[in-house]
PDB file of C-alpha atoms in Angstrom:
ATOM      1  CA  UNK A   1       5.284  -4.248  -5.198  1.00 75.00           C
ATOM      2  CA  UNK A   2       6.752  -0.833  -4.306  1.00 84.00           C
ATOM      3  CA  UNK A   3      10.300  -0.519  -4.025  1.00 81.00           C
ATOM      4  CA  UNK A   4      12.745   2.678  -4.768  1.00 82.00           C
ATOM      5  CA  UNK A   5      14.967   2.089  -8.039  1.00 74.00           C
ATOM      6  CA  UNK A   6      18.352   1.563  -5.836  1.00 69.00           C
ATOM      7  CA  UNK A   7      16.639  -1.273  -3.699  1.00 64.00           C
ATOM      8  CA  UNK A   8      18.686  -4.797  -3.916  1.00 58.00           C
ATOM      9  CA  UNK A   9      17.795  -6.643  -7.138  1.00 65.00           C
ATOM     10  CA  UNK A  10      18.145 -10.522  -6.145  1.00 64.00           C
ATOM     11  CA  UNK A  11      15.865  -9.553  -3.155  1.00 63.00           C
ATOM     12  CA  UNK A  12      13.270  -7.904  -5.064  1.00 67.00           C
ATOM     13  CA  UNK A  13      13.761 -11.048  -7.938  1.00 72.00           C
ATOM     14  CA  UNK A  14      12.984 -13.364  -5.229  1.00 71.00           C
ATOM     15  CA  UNK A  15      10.117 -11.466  -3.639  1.00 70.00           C
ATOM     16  CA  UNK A  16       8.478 -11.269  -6.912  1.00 71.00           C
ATOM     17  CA  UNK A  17       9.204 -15.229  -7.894  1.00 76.00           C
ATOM     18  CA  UNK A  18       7.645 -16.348  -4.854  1.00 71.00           C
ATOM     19  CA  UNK A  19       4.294 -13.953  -5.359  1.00 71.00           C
ATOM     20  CA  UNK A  20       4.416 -15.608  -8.937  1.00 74.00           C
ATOM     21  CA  UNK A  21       5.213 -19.106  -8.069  1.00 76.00           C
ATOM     22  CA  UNK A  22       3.807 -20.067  -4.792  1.00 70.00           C
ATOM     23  CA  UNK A  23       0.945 -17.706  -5.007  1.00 67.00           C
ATOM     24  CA  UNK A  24      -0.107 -17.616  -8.897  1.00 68.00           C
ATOM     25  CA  UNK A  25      -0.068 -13.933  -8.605  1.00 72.00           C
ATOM     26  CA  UNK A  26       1.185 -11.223 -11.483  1.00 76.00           C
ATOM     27  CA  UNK A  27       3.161  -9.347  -9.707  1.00 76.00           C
ATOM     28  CA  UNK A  28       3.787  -5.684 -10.822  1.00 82.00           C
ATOM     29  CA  UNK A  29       7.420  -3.426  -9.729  1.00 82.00           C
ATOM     30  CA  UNK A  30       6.197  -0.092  -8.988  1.00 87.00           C
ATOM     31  CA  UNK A  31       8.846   2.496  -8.723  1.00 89.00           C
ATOM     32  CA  UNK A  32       8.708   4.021  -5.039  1.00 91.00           C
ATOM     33  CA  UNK A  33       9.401   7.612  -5.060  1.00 94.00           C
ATOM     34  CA  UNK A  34      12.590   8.584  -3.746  1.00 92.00           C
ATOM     35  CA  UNK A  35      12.692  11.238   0.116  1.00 92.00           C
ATOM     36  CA  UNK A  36      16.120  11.329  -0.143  1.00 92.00           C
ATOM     37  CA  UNK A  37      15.481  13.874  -3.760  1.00 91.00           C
ATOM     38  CA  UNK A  38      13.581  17.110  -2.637  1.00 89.00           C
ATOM     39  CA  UNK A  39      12.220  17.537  -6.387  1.00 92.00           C
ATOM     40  CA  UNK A  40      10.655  14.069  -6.296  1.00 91.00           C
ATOM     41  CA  UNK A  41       7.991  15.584  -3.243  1.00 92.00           C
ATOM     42  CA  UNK A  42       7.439  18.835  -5.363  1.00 91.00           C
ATOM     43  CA  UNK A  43       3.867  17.259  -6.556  1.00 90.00           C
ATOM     44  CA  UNK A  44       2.418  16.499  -3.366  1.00 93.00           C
ATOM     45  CA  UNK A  45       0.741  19.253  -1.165  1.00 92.00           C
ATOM     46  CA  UNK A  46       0.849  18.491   2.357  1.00 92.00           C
ATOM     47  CA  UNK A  47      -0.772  21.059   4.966  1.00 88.00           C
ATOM     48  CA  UNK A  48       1.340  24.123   7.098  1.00 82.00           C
ATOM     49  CA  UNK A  49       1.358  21.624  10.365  1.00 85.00           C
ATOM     50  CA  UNK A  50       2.776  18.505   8.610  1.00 84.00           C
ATOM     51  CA  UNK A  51       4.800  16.873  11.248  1.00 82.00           C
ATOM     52  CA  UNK A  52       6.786  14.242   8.905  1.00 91.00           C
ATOM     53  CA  UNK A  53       9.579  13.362   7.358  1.00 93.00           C
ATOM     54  CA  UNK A  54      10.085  14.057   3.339  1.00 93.00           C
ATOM     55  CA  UNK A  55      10.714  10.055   3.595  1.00 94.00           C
ATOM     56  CA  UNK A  56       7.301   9.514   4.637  1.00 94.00           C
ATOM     57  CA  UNK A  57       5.880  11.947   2.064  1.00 95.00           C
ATOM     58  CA  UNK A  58       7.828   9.854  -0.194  1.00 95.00           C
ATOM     59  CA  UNK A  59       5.992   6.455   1.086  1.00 93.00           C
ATOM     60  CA  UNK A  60       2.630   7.853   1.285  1.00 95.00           C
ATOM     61  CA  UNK A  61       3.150   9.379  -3.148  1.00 96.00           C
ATOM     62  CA  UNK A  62       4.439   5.841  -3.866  1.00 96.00           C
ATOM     63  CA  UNK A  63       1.188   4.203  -2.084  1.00 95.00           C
ATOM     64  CA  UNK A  64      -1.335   6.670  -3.893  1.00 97.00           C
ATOM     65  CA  UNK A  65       0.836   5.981  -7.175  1.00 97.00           C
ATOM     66  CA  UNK A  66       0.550   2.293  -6.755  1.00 96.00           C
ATOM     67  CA  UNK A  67      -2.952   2.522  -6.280  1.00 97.00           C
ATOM     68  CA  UNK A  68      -3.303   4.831  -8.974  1.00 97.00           C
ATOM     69  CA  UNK A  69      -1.542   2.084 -11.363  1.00 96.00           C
ATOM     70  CA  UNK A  70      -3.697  -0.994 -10.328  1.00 95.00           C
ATOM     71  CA  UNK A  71      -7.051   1.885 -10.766  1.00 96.00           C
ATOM     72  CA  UNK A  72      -5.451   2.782 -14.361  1.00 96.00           C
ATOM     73  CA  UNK A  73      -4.490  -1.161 -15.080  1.00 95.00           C
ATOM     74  CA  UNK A  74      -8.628  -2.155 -14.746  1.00 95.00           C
ATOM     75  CA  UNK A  75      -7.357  -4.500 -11.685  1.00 91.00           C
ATOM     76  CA  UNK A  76     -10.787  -5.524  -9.495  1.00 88.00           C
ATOM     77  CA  UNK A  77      -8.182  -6.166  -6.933  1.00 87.00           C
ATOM     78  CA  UNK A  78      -4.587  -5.294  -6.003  1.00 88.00           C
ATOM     79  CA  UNK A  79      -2.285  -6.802  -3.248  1.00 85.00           C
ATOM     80  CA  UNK A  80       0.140  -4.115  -2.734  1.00 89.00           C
ATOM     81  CA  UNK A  81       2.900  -4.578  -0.580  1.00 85.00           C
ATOM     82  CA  UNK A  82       6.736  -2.792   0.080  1.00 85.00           C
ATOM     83  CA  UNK A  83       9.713  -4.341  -0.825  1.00 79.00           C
ATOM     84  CA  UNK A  84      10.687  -5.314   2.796  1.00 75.00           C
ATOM     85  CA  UNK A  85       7.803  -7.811   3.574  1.00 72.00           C
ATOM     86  CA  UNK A  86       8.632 -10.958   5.104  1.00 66.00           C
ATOM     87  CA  UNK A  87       6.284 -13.393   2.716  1.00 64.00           C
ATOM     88  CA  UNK A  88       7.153 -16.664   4.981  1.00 60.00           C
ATOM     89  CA  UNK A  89       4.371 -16.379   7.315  1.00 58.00           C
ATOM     90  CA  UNK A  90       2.159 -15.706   4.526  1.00 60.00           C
ATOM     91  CA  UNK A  91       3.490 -18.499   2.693  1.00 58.00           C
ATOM     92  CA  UNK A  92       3.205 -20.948   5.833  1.00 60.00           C
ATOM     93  CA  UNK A  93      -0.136 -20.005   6.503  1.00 61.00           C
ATOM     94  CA  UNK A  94      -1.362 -20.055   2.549  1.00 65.00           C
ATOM     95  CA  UNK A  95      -4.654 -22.017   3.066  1.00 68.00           C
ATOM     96  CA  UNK A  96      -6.025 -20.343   6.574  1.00 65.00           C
ATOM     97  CA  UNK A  97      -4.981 -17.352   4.924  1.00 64.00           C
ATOM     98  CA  UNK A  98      -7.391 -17.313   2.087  1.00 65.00           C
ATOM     99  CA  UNK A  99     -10.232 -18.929   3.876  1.00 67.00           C
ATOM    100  CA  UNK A 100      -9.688 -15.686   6.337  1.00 63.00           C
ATOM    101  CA  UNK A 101     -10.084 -13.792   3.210  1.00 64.00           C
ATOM    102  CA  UNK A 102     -12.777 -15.596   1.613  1.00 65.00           C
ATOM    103  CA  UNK A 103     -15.089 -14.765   4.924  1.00 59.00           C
ATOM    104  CA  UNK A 104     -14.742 -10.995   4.612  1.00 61.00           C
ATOM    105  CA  UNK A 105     -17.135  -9.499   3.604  1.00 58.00           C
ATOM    106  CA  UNK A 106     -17.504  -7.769   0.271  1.00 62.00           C
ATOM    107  CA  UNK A 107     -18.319  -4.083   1.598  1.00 66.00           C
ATOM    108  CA  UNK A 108     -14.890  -3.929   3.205  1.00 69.00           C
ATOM    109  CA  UNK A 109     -12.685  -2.121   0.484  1.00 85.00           C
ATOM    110  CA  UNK A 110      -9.397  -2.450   1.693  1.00 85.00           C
ATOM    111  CA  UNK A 111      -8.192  -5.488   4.114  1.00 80.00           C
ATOM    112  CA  UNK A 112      -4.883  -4.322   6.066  1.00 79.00           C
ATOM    113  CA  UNK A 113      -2.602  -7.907   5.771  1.00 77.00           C
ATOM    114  CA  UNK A 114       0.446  -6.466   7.940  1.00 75.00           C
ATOM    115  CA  UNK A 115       0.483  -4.759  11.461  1.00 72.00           C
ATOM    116  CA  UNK A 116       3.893  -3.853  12.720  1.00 68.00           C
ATOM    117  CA  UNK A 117       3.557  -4.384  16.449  1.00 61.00           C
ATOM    118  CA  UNK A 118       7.378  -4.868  17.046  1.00 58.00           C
ATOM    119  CA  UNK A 119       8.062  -7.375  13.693  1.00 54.00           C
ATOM    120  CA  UNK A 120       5.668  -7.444  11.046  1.00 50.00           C
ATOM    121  CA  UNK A 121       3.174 -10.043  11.543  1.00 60.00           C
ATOM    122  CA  UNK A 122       0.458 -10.994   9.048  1.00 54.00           C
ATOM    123  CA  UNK A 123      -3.004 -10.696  10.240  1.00 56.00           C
ATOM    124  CA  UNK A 124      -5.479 -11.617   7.746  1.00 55.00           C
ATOM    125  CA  UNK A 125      -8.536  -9.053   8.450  1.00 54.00           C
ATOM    126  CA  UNK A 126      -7.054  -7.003  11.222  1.00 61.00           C
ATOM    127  CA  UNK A 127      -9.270  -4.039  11.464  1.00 65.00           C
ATOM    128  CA  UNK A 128      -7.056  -1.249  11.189  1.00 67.00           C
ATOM    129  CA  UNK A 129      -6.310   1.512  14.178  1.00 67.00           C
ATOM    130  CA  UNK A 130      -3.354   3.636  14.294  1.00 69.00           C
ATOM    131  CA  UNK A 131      -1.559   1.650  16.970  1.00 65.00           C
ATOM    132  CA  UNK A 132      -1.919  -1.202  14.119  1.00 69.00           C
ATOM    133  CA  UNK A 133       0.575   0.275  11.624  1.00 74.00           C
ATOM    134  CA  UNK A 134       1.846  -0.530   8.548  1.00 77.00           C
ATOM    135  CA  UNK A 135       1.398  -0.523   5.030  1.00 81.00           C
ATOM    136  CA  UNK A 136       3.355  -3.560   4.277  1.00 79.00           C
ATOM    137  CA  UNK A 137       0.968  -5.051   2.249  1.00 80.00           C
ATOM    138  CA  UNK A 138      -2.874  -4.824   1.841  1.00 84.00           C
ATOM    139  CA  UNK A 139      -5.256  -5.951  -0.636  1.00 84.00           C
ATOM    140  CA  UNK A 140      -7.747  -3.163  -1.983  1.00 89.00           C
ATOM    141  CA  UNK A 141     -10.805  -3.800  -4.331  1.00 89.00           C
ATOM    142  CA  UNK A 142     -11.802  -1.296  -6.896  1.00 92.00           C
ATOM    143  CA  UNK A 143     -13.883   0.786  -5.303  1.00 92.00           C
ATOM    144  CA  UNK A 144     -11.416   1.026  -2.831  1.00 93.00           C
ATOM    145  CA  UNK A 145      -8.503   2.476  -4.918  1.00 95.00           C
ATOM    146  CA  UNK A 146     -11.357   4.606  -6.714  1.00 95.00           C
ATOM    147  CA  UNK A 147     -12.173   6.259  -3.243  1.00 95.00           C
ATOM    148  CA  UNK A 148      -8.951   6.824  -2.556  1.00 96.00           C
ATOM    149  CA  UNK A 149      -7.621   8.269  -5.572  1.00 97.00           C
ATOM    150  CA  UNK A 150     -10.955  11.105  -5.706  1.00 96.00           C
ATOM    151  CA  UNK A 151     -10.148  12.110  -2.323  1.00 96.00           C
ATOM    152  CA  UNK A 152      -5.866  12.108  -2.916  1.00 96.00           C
ATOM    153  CA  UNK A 153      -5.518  12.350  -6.301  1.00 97.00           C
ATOM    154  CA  UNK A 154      -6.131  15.394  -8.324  1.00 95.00           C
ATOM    155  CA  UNK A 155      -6.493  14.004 -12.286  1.00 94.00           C
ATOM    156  CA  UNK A 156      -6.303  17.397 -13.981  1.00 94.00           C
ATOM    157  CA  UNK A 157      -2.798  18.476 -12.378  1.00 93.00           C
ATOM    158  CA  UNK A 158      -1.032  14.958 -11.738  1.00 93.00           C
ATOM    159  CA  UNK A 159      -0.579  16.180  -7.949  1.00 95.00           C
ATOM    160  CA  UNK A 160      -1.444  14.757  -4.933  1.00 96.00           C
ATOM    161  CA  UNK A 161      -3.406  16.311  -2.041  1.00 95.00           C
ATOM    162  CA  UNK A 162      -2.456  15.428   1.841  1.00 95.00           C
ATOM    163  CA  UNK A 163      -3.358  18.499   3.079  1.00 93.00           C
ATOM    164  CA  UNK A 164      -5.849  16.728   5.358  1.00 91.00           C
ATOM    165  CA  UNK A 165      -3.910  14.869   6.924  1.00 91.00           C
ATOM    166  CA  UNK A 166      -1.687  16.627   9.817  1.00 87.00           C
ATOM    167  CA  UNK A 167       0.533  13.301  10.533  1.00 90.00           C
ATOM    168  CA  UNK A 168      -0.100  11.748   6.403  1.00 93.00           C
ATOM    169  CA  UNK A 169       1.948   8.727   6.592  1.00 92.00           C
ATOM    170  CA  UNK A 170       1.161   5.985   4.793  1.00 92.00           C
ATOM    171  CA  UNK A 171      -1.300   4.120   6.444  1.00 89.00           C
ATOM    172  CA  UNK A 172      -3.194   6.785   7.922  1.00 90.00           C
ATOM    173  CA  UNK A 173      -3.710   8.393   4.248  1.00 92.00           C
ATOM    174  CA  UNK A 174      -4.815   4.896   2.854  1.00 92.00           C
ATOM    175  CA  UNK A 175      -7.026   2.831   5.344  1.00 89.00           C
ATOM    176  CA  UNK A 176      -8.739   6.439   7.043  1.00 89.00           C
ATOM    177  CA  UNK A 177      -9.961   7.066   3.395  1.00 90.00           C
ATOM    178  CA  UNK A 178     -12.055   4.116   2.501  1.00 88.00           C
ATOM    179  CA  UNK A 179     -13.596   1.379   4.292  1.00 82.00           C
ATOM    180  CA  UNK A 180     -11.212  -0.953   5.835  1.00 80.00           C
ATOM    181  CA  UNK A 181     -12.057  -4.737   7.244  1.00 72.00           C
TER     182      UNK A 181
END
């Protein structure tokens, strides 16, 4: 779970106790990187013609970093999500939910679990366009976090690259550089 150091404790304890309890996963608190400190965006290159927000430079580091974690931790598999997802749908809907998941297929590296379209909704195997957005939570296989991190994350220099990307938010950064359900 990403979330920035000053985010509300009790919130992110109960977040974390239901994706333990209810849902018999490990969850993992991974430091968000902080917009609001100019410094903190000093290892990220981002192209001339960016048209965002240091905030949203901010989310798309703390998604590559995330990634990079779960890579680094051996995980085949990593449900990532930001500390402001609503997990009662997801919760409700437990069963259909993983039989949705069970029936994608296994070439699909990434599977986008949240499309804001107003409220965030969860939509188990939404195929991902940018009028879909959000990177509320998704789950990502191996080879998906290792194609993301060779063509965002530069090893040698501990910097990462979104000069690609003219608009790189979040989402657009994660599910336009691997294969997404």
């Amino acid at each position: 779970m990403i979330c920035l150091e000053k985010s509300v404790q009790d919130k992110l304890q109960n977040i974390l106790s239901i994706l333990q309890n209810k849902f018999q996963l490990v969850p993992k608190r991974v430091r968000a990187v902080d917009g609001s400190i100019k410094d903190n965006i000093k290892n990220c290159i981002v192209s001339q013609e960016c048209k965002v927000s240091d905030y949203e430079i901010a989310c798309s580091m703390s998604h590559v970093l995330a990634i990079k974690e779960a890579y680094e931790d051996g995980c085949r598999y990593a449900l990532i999500s930001e500390d402001d997802i609503l997990l009662d749908p997801l919760h409700l809907l437990f069963e259909d939910f993983m039989k949705t998941l069970s029936g994608i297929h296994t070439e699909n590296n990434i599977v986008q679990l949240v499309s804001f379209n107003g409220s965030d909704m969860i939509y188990p195997a939404l195929k991902w366009k940018e009028c879909n957005s959000s990177t509320g939570m998704y789950l990502i296989s191996r080879k998906g976090m290792e194609e993301i991190l060779n063509k965002l994350y530069d090893f040698k220099n501990n910097t990462i690259n979104l000069s690609k990307f003219i608009k790189p938010v979040a989402d657009i950064i994660i599910y336009e550089s691997t294969k997404t359900v």
